[in-house]
Structure formats: C-alpha cells, structure tokens
Amino acid sequence: MSHFLHTQADLEAGVAQLLKADPRLKPVAEKAGSFALRQREPGFPGLCAIVCGQQLSTASAAAIRNRLFAAFDPFHHDTVRKARTDKLKRLGLSAPKIKSIREIGKAVASGKIDLIAVGNMDADAAHAALTALHGIGPWSADIYLLFCLGHSDAFPAGDLAVQESARIAFNLRKRPDAKALTKMAEAWRPWRGVAAHLLWAYYHAVKRRDGMSLDPATQAKRIAKPSKKTKKKTKKRKKKNG
C-alpha cells in the first residue's frame, strides 16, 4: 500500500512510524530536529523542472527553469515539445535536456505514462515506469516521486548528501554507494521517503554545526571532491600511461 506525504502532519506521522520500525534512527531524528516537508509541482512541469536541474548548480538550474516557465504560459507538454529548438536553446537548455523534455512530452501526449497516476504505483514499479522515459535516471525518478508526488517510499539512494548522511549517522568507514544504501533502506519500507527527508535534515544539521554550506550543489561538489591522496594517484597514473 502506498502512503503519501502531502502535509506536514503526514511527514510527522511518517517519522513516528519510521522510528518504530528502526529505533537506530532515533538519535538521528533528535539531531535533525524539526524539519519541513518540501514539495514541488507534479506532472509534466515538475518533471521538466527536475530535468532543468540535472548536473547544474541550484542558481543555474533555477534561472533556466524560470526562463522556461515564463516562455510558455500555460506550460503544456504539446506546446513545449513542439517549440523551435533555437527558442529552447536561448532559454539555456542544452541539446540533451531539450531532447529529454520533448521525449517526456511525447510520452505524456501518447498516454504512454500518466505522471500523476504513477504515484499510486508501488515505489519500485513507479521508479521503473519513470526511468523508462528518455533522460530520466534513478535519481531524477526518485526525486520526482518524493517531492512532486509525495510518495512515502521513494528513496534516492544515489543522492550524495543522503549517502554521506548515512555514513555519518551510522559511523560507517566509507560512504555507502547506491546499491549498499538501497540494501540498508530495506528496513525502512514503506517509509523510505521519510527516511530520505530525515537524512537530509540530519546532514544539514551536522554541516550547519561545522559551518559548511547548505547549498545542494556545493554539498555535492564537497562530498564528491577527491582527496589529495586520490589526486596524487590519478596524476601518477596519467604520467605512467603517457
């Protein structure tokens, strides 16, 4: 059965259920403190907004997204997918993003996918339906399910901040990859989405304590930044290979 996080009360009830399922998360919740439910617009606009933000800083993504939405009113899949390529490029969209948005628009127009109804599916089935769309990878699918549809069991295991938060929270030797974190999150079904919200809040609380930036793009770069040791090894390998 799918549960939804449409209100702050839904999130708080979900947290209570999550902590019952896995008491190890109680110290994490205490450190995270209270945190608000974050939501985005569902449907074609919401998924396009996520595509705009792929591999970009928060500021750059917001600028492109705002220009795109301002250029099409109403923001309808037929109008956007049929727009001239040069117009879309002037808005700041790259060729791959333009193709993704057009292919998603085609899928919606043909009835291949209903971006609202997909939220009623089991999390894994919904994830599979979304990742079948051109340009939508695992992270984008889970972010859409979690933030746009409020699916309580969507879990972005590939998110660097969630991975790093789990490493800190459970005192792991290294940051778990998506596969390891997915396995860890099995204990949190059907509240994995609530766990994601909690881990983000915990990560922010820990980094705020350490005086680190809370900007998602900055976080990702900082988390993924290779160590000096790794850089030296890479440099030596390049010299060796000519």
Coordinates of C-alpha atoms in Angstrom, one line a residue:
M1 CA 0.0 0.0 0.0
S2 CA 1.3 3.4 -1.0
H3 CA 1.4 6.2 1.6
F4 CA 1.7 9.9 0.7
L5 CA 3.4 12.9 2.2
H6 CA 1.1 15.8 1.3
T7 CA 1.1 17.7 4.5
Q8 CA 3.4 18.4 7.4
A9 CA 1.2 16.2 9.5
D10 CA 1.8 13.3 7.0
L11 CA 5.5 13.7 7.3
E12 CA 5.5 13.8 11.1
A13 CA 3.3 10.7 11.3
G14 CA 5.7 9.0 8.9
V15 CA 8.7 9.9 11.0
A16 CA 6.9 8.3 14.0
Q17 CA 6.3 5.1 12.0
L18 CA 9.9 5.1 10.8
L19 CA 11.3 5.3 14.2
K20 CA 9.2 2.5 15.4
A21 CA 10.4 0.4 12.5
D22 CA 14.1 1.3 13.1
P23 CA 14.9 2.6 16.6
R24 CA 18.5 3.2 15.4
L25 CA 17.2 6.4 13.7
K26 CA 16.1 8.0 17.0
P27 CA 19.4 9.7 17.7
V28 CA 19.4 10.9 14.0
A29 CA 15.9 12.4 14.5
E30 CA 17.0 14.1 17.7
K31 CA 20.0 15.7 16.0
A32 CA 18.0 16.6 12.9
G33 CA 15.3 18.4 15.0
S34 CA 12.1 19.5 13.3
F35 CA 12.1 20.0 9.6
A36 CA 9.6 21.0 7.0
L37 CA 8.1 18.9 4.1
R38 CA 9.5 20.1 0.8
Q39 CA 7.2 19.9 -2.2
R40 CA 7.3 20.6 -5.9
E41 CA 4.7 20.9 -8.7
P42 CA 3.7 17.5 -10.1
G43 CA 3.1 16.4 -13.7
F44 CA 5.0 17.5 -16.8
P45 CA 6.1 20.9 -15.3
G46 CA 7.5 19.2 -12.2
L47 CA 9.5 16.6 -14.2
C48 CA 10.8 19.3 -16.6
A49 CA 11.9 21.3 -13.6
I50 CA 14.0 18.3 -12.4
V51 CA 15.5 17.9 -15.9
C52 CA 16.5 21.5 -15.8
G53 CA 18.4 20.9 -12.6
Q54 CA 20.3 17.8 -13.7
Q55 CA 24.1 18.3 -13.3
L56 CA 23.7 22.1 -12.6
S57 CA 24.1 24.3 -9.6
T58 CA 21.0 25.4 -7.8
A59 CA 21.3 29.0 -9.1
S60 CA 21.8 28.0 -12.7
A61 CA 19.0 25.4 -12.6
A62 CA 16.6 28.0 -11.1
A63 CA 17.5 30.6 -13.8
I64 CA 16.9 28.2 -16.7
R65 CA 13.7 26.8 -15.1
N66 CA 12.3 30.3 -14.6
R67 CA 13.0 31.3 -18.2
L68 CA 11.4 28.1 -19.5
F69 CA 8.2 28.5 -17.4
A70 CA 8.0 32.2 -18.3
A71 CA 8.3 31.4 -22.0
F72 CA 5.3 29.0 -22.1
D73 CA 2.0 30.0 -20.4
P74 CA 0.2 27.8 -19.9
F75 CA 3.1 25.2 -19.6
H76 CA 1.6 22.4 -21.7
H77 CA 3.5 19.3 -22.9
D78 CA 2.3 19.8 -26.5
T79 CA 3.3 23.5 -26.7
V80 CA 6.8 22.9 -25.2
R81 CA 7.7 19.7 -27.2
K82 CA 6.7 21.4 -30.4
A83 CA 8.7 24.6 -29.8
R84 CA 11.6 25.5 -32.0
T85 CA 15.0 24.2 -31.0
D86 CA 16.6 27.6 -31.2
K87 CA 14.0 29.1 -28.9
L88 CA 14.6 26.4 -26.3
K89 CA 18.4 26.9 -26.6
R90 CA 18.0 30.6 -26.0
L91 CA 16.4 29.8 -22.7
G92 CA 19.6 28.0 -21.6
L93 CA 18.6 24.4 -22.3
S94 CA 21.3 22.1 -23.6
A95 CA 20.6 19.7 -26.5
P96 CA 20.3 16.7 -24.3
K97 CA 17.8 18.5 -22.0
I98 CA 15.8 19.6 -25.0
K99 CA 15.6 16.0 -26.2
S100 CA 14.6 14.8 -22.7
I101 CA 11.8 17.3 -22.4
R102 CA 10.5 16.6 -25.9
E103 CA 10.5 12.8 -25.3
I104 CA 8.8 13.2 -22.0
G105 CA 6.2 15.4 -23.7
K106 CA 5.7 12.7 -26.4
A107 CA 5.2 10.0 -23.7
V108 CA 2.6 12.1 -21.9
A109 CA 0.8 13.1 -25.1
S110 CA 0.6 9.5 -26.3
G111 CA -0.6 8.2 -23.0
K112 CA 2.5 6.1 -22.5
I113 CA 2.7 7.4 -19.0
D114 CA 0.5 9.4 -16.6
L115 CA 2.8 11.4 -14.4
I116 CA 0.2 11.8 -11.7
A117 CA -1.2 8.3 -11.6
V118 CA 2.3 6.8 -11.4
G119 CA 2.3 8.0 -7.8
N120 CA -0.3 5.3 -7.0
M121 CA 2.0 2.6 -8.0
D122 CA 4.3 0.6 -5.7
A123 CA 7.6 2.6 -5.4
D124 CA 9.6 0.1 -7.4
A125 CA 7.1 -0.1 -10.2
A126 CA 6.7 3.7 -10.3
H127 CA 10.5 4.1 -10.4
A128 CA 10.7 1.6 -13.3
A129 CA 8.0 3.5 -15.3
L130 CA 9.8 6.8 -14.9
T131 CA 13.3 5.6 -15.7
A132 CA 11.9 4.1 -18.9
L133 CA 11.5 7.8 -20.1
H134 CA 14.4 9.3 -22.0
G135 CA 16.7 11.4 -19.8
I136 CA 15.2 10.2 -16.5
G137 CA 17.7 8.3 -14.4
P138 CA 17.2 6.7 -11.0
W139 CA 17.9 9.9 -9.0
S140 CA 15.5 12.0 -11.1
A141 CA 12.8 9.4 -10.9
D142 CA 13.0 9.2 -7.1
I143 CA 13.2 13.0 -6.7
Y144 CA 10.0 13.3 -8.7
L145 CA 8.2 10.6 -6.8
L146 CA 9.3 12.0 -3.4
F147 CA 9.0 15.8 -3.9
C148 CA 6.3 16.1 -6.7
L149 CA 4.0 13.2 -5.7
G150 CA 4.9 12.8 -2.1
H151 CA 5.4 9.1 -2.4
S152 CA 6.4 7.9 1.1
D153 CA 8.6 5.0 -0.1
A154 CA 10.6 6.7 -2.9
F155 CA 14.3 6.6 -1.9
P156 CA 17.0 8.5 -3.9
A157 CA 19.8 6.1 -3.0
G158 CA 22.1 7.8 -5.5
D159 CA 21.9 11.2 -3.8
L160 CA 25.4 12.1 -2.4
A161 CA 24.0 14.0 0.6
V162 CA 21.8 11.1 1.6
Q163 CA 24.7 8.7 1.3
E164 CA 27.1 11.0 3.3
S165 CA 24.4 11.5 6.0
A166 CA 24.0 7.7 6.3
R167 CA 27.8 7.4 6.7
I168 CA 27.9 9.9 9.5
A169 CA 24.7 8.7 11.2
F170 CA 25.8 5.1 11.3
N171 CA 29.5 5.7 11.8
L172 CA 30.4 3.8 8.6
R173 CA 34.0 3.6 7.4
K174 CA 33.1 4.9 4.0
R175 CA 30.2 6.5 2.2
P176 CA 27.8 3.7 1.0
D177 CA 27.1 3.7 -2.7
A178 CA 23.6 3.5 -4.1
K179 CA 23.5 -0.3 -4.0
A180 CA 24.6 -0.5 -0.4
L181 CA 22.3 2.3 0.7
T182 CA 19.3 0.6 -1.1
K183 CA 20.0 -2.6 0.8
M184 CA 20.2 -0.6 4.1
A185 CA 17.0 1.1 3.4
E186 CA 15.0 -2.1 3.1
A187 CA 14.4 -1.9 6.8
W188 CA 12.6 1.4 6.3
R189 CA 9.9 0.3 3.9
P190 CA 7.2 1.7 3.3
W191 CA 8.7 4.9 4.8
R192 CA 12.0 5.1 2.8
G193 CA 11.0 8.6 1.5
V194 CA 10.5 9.8 5.1
A195 CA 14.0 8.4 5.9
A196 CA 15.4 10.4 2.9
H197 CA 13.8 13.6 4.3
L198 CA 15.2 12.7 7.7
L199 CA 18.7 12.0 6.4
W200 CA 18.8 15.3 4.5
A201 CA 17.7 17.2 7.6
Y202 CA 20.4 15.4 9.7
Y203 CA 23.0 16.2 7.1
H204 CA 22.1 19.8 7.1
A205 CA 22.2 19.9 11.0
V206 CA 25.6 18.3 11.1
K207 CA 27.1 20.6 8.4
R208 CA 25.5 23.7 9.9
R209 CA 27.2 22.8 13.1
D210 CA 30.5 22.5 11.2
G211 CA 29.9 25.8 9.4
M212 CA 29.6 24.2 6.0
S213 CA 27.4 25.5 3.1
L214 CA 23.9 24.0 2.8
D215 CA 23.6 24.7 -0.9
P216 CA 22.9 21.3 -2.6
A217 CA 25.3 21.9 -5.5
T218 CA 28.1 22.9 -3.1
Q219 CA 27.4 19.9 -0.9
A220 CA 27.6 17.5 -3.8
K221 CA 30.9 19.0 -5.0
R222 CA 32.3 19.0 -1.5
I223 CA 31.2 15.4 -0.9
A224 CA 32.4 14.1 -4.2
K225 CA 35.7 16.1 -4.2
P226 CA 38.6 13.7 -4.4
S227 CA 41.2 13.7 -1.6
K228 CA 44.8 14.9 -2.1
K229 CA 45.9 11.2 -2.0
T230 CA 43.4 10.3 -4.7
K231 CA 44.6 13.2 -6.8
K232 CA 48.3 12.2 -6.5
K233 CA 47.4 8.6 -7.5
T234 CA 45.5 9.9 -10.5
K235 CA 48.4 12.1 -11.5
K236 CA 50.9 9.3 -11.2
R237 CA 48.7 7.0 -13.3
K238 CA 48.3 9.6 -16.0
K239 CA 52.1 10.0 -16.2
K240 CA 52.6 6.3 -16.3
N241 CA 50.1 6.0 -19.2
G242 CA 51.7 8.9 -21.0

